[in-house]
XYZ file of N, CA and C in Angstrom:
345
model
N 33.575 43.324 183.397
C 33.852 43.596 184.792
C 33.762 45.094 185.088
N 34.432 45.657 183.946
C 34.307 47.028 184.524
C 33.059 47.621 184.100
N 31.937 46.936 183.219
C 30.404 47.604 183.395
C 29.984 47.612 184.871
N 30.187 46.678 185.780
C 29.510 46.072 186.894
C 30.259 47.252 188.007
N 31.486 47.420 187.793
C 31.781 48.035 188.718
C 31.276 49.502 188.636
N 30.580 49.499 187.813
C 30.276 51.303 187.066
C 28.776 51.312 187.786
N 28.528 49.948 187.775
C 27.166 49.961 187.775
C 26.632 50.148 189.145
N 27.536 49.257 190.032
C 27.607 49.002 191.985
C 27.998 50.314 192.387
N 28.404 51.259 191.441
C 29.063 52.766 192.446
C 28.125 53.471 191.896
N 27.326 53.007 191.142
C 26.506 54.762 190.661
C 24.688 53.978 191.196
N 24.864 52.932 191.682
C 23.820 52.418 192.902
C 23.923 52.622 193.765
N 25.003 52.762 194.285
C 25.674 53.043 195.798
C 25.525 54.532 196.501
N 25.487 55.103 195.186
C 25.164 56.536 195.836
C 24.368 57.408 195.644
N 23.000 56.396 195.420
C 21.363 56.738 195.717
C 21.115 56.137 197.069
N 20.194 56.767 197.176
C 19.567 56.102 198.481
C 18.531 55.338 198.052
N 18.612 53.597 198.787
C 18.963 54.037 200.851
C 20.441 53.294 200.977
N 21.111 52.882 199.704
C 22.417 51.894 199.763
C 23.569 53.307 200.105
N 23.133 54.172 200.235
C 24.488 54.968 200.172
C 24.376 55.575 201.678
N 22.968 55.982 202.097
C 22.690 55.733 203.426
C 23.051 55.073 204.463
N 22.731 53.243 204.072
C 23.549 52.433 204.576
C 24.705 52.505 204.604
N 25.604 52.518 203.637
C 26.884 52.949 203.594
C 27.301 53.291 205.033
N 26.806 54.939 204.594
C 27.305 55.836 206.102
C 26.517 55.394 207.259
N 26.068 54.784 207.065
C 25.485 54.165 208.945
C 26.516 52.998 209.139
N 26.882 52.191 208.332
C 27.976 51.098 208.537
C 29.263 51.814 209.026
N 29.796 52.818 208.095
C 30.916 53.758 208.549
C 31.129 54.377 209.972
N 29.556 54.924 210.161
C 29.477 55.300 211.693
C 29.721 54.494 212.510
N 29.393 53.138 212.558
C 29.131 52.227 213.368
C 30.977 51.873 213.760
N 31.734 51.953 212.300
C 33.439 51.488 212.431
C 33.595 52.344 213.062
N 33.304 53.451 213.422
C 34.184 54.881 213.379
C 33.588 55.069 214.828
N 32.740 54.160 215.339
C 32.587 54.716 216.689
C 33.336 53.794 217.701
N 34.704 53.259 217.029
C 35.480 51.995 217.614
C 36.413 53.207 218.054
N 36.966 54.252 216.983
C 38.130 55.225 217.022
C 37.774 56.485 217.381
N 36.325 56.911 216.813
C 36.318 58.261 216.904
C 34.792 58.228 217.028
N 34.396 58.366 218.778
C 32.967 58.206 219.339
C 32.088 59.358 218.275
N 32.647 60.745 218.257
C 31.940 61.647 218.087
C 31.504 62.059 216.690
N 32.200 61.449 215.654
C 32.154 61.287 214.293
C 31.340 60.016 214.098
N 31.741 59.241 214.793
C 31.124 57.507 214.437
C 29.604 57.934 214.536
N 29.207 58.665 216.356
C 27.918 58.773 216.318
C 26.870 59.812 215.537
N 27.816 61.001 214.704
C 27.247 61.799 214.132
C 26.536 61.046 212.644
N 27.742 60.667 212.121
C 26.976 59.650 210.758
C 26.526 58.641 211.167
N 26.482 58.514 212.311
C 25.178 57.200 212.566
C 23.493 57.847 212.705
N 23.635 58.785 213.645
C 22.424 59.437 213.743
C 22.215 60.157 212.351
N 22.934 60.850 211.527
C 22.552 61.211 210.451
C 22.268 60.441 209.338
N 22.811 59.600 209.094
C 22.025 58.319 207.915
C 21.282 57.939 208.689
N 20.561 57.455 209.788
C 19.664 56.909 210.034
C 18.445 57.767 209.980
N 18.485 58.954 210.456
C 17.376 60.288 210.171
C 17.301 60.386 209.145
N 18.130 60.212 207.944
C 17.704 60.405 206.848
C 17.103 59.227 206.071
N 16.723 58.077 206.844
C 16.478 57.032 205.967
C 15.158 56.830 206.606
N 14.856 57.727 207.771
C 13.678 57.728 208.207
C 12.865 58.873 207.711
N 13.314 59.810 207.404
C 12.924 61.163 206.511
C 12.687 60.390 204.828
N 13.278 59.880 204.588
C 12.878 59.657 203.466
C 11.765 58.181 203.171
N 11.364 57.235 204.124
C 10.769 56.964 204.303
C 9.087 57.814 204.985
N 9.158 58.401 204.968
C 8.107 59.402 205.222
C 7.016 59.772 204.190
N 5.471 59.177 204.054
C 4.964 59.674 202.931
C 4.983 61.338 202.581
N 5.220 61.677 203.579
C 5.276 63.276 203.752
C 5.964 63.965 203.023
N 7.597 63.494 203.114
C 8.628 63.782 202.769
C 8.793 63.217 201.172
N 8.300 62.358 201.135
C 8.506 61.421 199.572
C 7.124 62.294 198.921
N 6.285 62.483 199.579
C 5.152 63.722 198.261
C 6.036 65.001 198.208
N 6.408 65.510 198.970
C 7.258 66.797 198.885
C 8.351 66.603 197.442
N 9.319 65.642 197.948
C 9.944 65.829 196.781
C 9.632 64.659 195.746
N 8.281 64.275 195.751
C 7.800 63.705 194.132
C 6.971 65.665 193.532
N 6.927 65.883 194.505
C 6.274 67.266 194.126
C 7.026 68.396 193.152
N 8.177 67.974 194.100
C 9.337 68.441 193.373
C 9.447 68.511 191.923
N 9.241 67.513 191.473
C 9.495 66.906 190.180
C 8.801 66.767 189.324
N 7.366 66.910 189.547
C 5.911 67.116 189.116
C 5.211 68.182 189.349
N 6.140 69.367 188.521
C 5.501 70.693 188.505
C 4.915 71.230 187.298
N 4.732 70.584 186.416
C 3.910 70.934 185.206
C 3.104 69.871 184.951
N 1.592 70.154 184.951
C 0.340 69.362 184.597
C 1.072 68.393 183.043
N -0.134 67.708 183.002
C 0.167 66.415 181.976
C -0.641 67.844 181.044
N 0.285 67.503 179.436
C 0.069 68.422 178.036
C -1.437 67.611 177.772
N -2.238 68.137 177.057
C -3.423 68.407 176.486
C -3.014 68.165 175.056
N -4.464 68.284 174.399
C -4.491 67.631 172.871
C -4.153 69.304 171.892
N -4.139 70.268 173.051
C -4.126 71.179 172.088
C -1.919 71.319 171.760
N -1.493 71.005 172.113
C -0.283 70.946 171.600
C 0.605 69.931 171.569
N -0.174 69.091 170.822
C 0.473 67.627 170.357
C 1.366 67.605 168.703
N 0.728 68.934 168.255
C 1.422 69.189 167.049
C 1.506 68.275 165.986
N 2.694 67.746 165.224
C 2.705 66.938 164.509
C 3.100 65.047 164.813
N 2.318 64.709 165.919
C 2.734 63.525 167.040
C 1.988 62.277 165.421
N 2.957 61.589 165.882
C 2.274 60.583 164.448
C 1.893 59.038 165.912
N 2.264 58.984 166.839
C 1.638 57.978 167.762
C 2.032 58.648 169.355
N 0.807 58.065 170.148
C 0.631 57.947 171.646
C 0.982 56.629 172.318
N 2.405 56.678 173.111
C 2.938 55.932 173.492
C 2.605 55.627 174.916
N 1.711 54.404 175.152
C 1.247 54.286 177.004
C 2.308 53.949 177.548
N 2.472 53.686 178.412
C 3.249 53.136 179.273
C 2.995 51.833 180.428
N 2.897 50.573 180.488
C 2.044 50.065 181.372
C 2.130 50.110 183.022
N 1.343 49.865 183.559
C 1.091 50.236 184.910
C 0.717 48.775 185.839
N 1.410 47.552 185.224
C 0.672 46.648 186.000
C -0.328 45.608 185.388
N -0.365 44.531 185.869
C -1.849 43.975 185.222
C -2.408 43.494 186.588
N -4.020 42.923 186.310
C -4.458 41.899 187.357
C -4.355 40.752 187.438
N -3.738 39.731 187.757
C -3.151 38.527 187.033
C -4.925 37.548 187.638
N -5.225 36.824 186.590
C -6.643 36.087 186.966
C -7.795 36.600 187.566
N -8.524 37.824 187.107
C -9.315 38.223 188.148
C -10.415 37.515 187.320
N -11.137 37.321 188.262
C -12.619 35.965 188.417
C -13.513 36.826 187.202
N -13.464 38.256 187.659
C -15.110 38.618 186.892
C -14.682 38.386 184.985
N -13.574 38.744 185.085
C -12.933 38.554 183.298
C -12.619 37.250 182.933
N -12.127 36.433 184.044
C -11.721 35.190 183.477
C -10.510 34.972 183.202
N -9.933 35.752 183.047
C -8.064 35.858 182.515
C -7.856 36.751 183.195
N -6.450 37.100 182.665
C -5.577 38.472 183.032
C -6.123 39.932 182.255
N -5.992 41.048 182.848
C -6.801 42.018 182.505
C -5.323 43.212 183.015
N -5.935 44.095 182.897
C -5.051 45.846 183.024
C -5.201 45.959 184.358
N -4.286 46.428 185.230
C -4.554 47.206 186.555
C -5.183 48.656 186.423
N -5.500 48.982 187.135
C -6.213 50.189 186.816
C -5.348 51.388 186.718
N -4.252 51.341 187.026
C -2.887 52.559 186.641
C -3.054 52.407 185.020
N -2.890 51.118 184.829
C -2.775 51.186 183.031
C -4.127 51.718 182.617
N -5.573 51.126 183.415
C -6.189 51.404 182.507
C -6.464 52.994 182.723
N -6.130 53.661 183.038
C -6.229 55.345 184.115
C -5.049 55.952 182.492
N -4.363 55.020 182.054
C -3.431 55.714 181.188
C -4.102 55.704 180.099
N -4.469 54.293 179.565
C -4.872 54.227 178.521
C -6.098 55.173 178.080
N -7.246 55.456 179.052
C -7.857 56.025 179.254
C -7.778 57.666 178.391
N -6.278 57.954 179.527
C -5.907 59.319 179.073
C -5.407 59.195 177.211
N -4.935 57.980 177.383
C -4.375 57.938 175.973
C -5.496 58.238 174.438
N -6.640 57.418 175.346
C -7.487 57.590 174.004
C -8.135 58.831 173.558
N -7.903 59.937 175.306
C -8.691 61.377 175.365
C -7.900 61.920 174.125
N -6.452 61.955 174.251
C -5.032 62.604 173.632
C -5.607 62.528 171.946
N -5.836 61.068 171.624
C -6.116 60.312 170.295
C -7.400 61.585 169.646
């Protein structure tokens, strides 16, 4: 019980559930207190529209993706290249079966440059 509850509060306060949150709060709070109720209403809602924004979501994936992908020249003593998958195509006609999405195969790709 108490994993779950660890688990619902440290979800709760990412967005967009923590967002929601404070737009629900605004909404109580504009029963008692118009000017507070409507401030966190308009403010979680701007922010759930800001962050819905491809604009805003490249900015801060940008954020976070400030050093290029490493090269083969400093792989050092790496004993394996670990992909990661990206998806498959489930039944595509020209293969006949299930096959790689092209994120995976875009990795694997890179994987074999690395190799």
């Amino acid at each position: 019980m108490e994993f779950i509850l660890i688990r619902f509060l440290s979800s709760a306060l990412l967005p967009p559930l923590s967002l929601l949150l404070l737009a629900f709060l605004g909404s109580f709070l504009l029963l008692f207190r118009r000017v507070t109720g409507w401030f966190l209403l308009v403010f979680s809602l701007a922010g759930l529209f800001l962050l819905s924004v491809p604009a805003v979501a490249t900015a801060l994936a940008g954020l976070l993706e400030h050093r290029p992908a490493q090269g083969s020249a400093n792989l050092g003593d790496a004993q394996a290249i670990v992909i990661l998958g990206g998806g498959s195509y489930q039944a595509a006609p020209e293969y006949g079966a299930d096959t790689v999405s092209g994120t995976t195969l875009e990795r694997v790709r890179w994987g074999a440059r690395l190799q």
